[in-house]
Each structure stands twice: as structure tokens, then as C-alpha cells.
Short mmCIF file of C-alpha atoms in Angstrom, two decimals:
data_model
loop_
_atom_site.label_atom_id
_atom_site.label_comp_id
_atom_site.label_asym_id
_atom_site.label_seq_id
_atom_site.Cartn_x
_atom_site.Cartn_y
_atom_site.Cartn_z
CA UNK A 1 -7.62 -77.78 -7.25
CA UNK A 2 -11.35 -78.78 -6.92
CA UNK A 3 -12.84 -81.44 -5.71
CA UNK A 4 -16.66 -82.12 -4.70
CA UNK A 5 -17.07 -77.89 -5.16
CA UNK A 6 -14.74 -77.62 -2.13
CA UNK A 7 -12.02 -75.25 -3.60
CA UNK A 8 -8.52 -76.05 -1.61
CA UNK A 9 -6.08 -73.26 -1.17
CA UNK A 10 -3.28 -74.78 0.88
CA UNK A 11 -1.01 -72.87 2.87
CA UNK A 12 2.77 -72.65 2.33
CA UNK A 13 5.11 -73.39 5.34
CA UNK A 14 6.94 -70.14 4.45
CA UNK A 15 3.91 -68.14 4.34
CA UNK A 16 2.75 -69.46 7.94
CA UNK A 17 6.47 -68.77 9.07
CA UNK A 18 6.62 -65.56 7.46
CA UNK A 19 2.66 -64.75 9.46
CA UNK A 20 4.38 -65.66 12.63
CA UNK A 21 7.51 -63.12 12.65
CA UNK A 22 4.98 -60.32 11.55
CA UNK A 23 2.99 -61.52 14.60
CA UNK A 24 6.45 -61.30 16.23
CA UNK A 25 7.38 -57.82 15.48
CA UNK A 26 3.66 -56.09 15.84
CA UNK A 27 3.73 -56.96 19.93
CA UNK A 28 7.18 -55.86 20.33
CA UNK A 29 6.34 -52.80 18.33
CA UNK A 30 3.52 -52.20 20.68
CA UNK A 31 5.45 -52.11 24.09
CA UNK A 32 7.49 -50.21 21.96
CA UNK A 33 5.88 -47.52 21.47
CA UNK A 34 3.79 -47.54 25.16
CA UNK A 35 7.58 -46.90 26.22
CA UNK A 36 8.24 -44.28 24.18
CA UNK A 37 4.46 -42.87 25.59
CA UNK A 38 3.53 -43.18 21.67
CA UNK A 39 -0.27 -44.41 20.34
CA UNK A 40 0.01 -48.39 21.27
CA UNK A 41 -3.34 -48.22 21.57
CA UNK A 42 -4.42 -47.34 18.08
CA UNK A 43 -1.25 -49.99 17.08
CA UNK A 44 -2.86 -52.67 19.32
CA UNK A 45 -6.50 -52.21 17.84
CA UNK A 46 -5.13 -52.85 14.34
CA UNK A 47 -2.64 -55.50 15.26
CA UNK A 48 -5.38 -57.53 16.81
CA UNK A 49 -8.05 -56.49 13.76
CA UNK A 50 -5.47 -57.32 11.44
CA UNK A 51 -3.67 -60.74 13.27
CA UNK A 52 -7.28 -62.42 14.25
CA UNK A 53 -10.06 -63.50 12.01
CA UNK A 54 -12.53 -61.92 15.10
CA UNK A 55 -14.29 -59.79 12.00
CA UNK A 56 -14.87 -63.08 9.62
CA UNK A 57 -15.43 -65.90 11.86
CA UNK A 58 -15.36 -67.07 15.35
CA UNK A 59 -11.94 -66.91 16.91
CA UNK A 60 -10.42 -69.51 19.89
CA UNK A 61 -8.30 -67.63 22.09
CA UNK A 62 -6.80 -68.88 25.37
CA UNK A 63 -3.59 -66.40 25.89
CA UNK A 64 -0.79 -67.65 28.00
CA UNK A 65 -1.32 -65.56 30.86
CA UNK A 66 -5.04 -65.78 31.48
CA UNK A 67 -6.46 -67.75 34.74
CA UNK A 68 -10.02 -66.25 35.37
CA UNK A 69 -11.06 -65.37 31.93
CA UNK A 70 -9.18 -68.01 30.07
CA UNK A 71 -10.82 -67.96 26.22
CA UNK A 72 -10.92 -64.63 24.64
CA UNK A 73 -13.49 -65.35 21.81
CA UNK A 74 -14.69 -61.02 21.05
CA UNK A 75 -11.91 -58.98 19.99
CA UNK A 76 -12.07 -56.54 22.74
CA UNK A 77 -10.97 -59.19 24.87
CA UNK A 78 -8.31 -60.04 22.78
CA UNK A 79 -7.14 -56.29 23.18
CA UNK A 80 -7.78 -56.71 26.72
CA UNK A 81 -5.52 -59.05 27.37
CA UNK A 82 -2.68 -57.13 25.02
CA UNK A 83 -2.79 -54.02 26.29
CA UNK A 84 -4.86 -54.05 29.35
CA UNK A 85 -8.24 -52.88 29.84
CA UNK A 86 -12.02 -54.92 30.21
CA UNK A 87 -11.06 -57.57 31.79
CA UNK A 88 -9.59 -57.07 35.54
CA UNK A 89 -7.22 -59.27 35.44
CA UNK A 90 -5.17 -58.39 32.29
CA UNK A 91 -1.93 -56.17 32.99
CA UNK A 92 -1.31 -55.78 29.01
CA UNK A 93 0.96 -58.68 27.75
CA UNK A 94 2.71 -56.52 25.14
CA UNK A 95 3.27 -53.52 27.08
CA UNK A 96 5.89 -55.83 29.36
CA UNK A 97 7.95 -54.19 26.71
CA UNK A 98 9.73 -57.12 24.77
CA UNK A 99 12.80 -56.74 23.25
CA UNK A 100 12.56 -59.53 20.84
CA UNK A 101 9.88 -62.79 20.18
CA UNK A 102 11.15 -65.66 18.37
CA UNK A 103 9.65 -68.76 16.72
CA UNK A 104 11.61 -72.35 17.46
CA UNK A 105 10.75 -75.31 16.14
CA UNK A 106 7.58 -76.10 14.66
CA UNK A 107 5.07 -78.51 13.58
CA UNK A 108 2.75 -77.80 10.49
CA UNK A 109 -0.88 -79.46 9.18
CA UNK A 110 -1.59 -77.69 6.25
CA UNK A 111 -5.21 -78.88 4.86
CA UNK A 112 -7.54 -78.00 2.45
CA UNK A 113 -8.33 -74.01 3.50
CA UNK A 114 -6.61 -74.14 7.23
CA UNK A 115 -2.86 -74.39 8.51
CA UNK A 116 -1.96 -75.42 12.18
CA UNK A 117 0.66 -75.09 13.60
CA UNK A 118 2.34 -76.14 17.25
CA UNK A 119 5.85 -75.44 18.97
CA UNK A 120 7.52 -73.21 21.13
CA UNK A 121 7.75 -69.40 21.26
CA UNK A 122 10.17 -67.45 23.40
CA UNK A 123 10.15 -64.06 24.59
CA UNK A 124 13.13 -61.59 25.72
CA UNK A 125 12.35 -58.67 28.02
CA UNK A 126 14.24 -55.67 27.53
CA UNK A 127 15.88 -55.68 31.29
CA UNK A 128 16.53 -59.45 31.23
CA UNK A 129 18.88 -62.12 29.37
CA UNK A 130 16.81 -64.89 29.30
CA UNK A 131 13.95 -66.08 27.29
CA UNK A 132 10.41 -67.26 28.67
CA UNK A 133 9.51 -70.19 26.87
CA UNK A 134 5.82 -70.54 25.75
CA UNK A 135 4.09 -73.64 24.24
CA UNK A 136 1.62 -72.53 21.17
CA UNK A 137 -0.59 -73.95 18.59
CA UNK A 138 -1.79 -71.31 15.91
CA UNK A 139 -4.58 -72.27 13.87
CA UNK A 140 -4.61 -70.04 10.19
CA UNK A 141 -7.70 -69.33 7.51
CA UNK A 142 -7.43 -66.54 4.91
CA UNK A 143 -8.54 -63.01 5.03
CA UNK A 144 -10.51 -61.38 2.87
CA UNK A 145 -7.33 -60.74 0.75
CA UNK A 146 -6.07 -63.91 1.07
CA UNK A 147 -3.54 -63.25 3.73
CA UNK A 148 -2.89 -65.45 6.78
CA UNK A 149 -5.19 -64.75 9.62
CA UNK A 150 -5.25 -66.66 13.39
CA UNK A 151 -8.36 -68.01 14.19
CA UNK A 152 -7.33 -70.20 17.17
CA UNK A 153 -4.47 -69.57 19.18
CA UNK A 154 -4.13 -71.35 22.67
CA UNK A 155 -0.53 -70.61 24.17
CA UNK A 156 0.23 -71.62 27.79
CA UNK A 157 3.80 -72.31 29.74
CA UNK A 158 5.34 -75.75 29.57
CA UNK A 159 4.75 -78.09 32.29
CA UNK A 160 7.15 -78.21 35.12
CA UNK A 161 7.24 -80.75 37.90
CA UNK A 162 7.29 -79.83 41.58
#
């Protein structure tokens, strides 16, 4: 559809869904392998090259476990906080190892060329029953081949009263 040369390519639901559990599977695939003393590193580089729009446009970052350096806006910080390495404080978020990331309910805005979406993620260690519940909103453009790409992503834990 076009309207005032503004082409609109609207995201699917499923295809944002479908983005997510990739997303899903690539971090527990890389404490995977940094178990198994395999190459996460070379797995991380492309998982955050390949998840983030960091090489076609600015990307807003704020991980879930990041206090001093909150916003991660160059992809090496974005790796940093992943896997660990130029910023001090990062002890590699997908190295914990995880055994298994999954996406709850959900809340979409799917616009012109962007999708957002907002709910709850929650993550299962390998040496522990119970999930960690994380609060997300994931904002999506399209690569260069049209696929699904995060270009904000702010995740932090729910609020808990004292």
C-alpha cells in the first residue's frame, strides 16, 4: 500500500512471535556452547549482528541487568553485556547458561514500517526450577532482506514492593 510516497510494510503478529523464539533459542545456544568450552564468541558476534539493527540504524538498548552503563547504543556493548567483556560491569548474560527462554503474553503495535511489542519474558537456568520473570518491550524494523530486526529493546525486572 502507498500513501503520500510512504510505502507501508506491516508486520505480522506471527512473524514478530516467530523473531522472538529465534531470539529465544540464539542466547540459550550461546551459554550452550560456552559450557561445552565451544566458540560462543563467534555465535554471540553474529547473534547480536544478526538480532540488532546496530549496522542500519541507531539501536536503544537498556538490558535487564545493567546499573552503571544502562543504554547499550554500539554493538560492542551489546556483546558486552551478552557475553562479557568492555564494559566492567557485565558478567555475560547468556553465558548464565539458560536452559530455556520463553515468551508470555504480549502486546503488539504494528504500524506503517515498525512493530512493538511489550510483555513478559521468563528465563530457566539449567540448575534451577523456577523462572525469572523479565518485563520487555521490543521495538522491530526490517533488515536489509526484509527480516525482523530489534532496534529498541529495554527489558528490566518487575517492580516489587518492600
Amino acid at each position: 500500500m502507498e500513501n503520500n510516497n510512504i510505502i507501508y510494510n506491516t508486520f505480522s503478529e506471527q512473524e514478530v512471535i516467530d523473531a522472538q523464539n529465534l531470539w529465544a533459542d540464539q542466547v540459550v545456544e550461546i551459554g550452550y556452547l560456552y559450557a561445552s568450552n565451544l566458540d560462543y564468541k563467534t555465535k554471540a558476534y553474529d547473534f547480536v549482528k544478526n538480532f540488532y539493527a546496530y549496522e542500519i540504524s541507531n539501536v536503544l538498548f537498556k538490558p535487564t541487568l545493567a546499573s552503571k552503563n544502562q543504554f547499550r547504543l554500539k554493538l560492542e556493548d551489546a556483546l558486552s553485556y551478552f557475553i562479557g567483556g568492555c564494559v566492567k560491569e557485565d558478567q555475560g548474560f547468556a553465558l548464565k547458561p539458560w536452559k530455556k527462554i520463553r515468551f508470555g503474553d504480549r502486546n503488539f503495535i504494528l504500524e506503517n514500517n515498525i512493530a512493538l511489542v511489550m510483555g513478559n519474558y521468563y528465563f530457566k537456568s539449567l540448575n534451577e526450577d523456577e523462572e525469572i520473570k523479565v518485563v520487555y518491550t521490543f521495538g522491530y524494523i526490517r533488515n536489509r532482506n526484509g527480516k525482523p530486526i530489534i532496534n529498541l529493546h529495554h527489558s528490566s525486572l518487575p517492580y516489587q514492593e518492600n
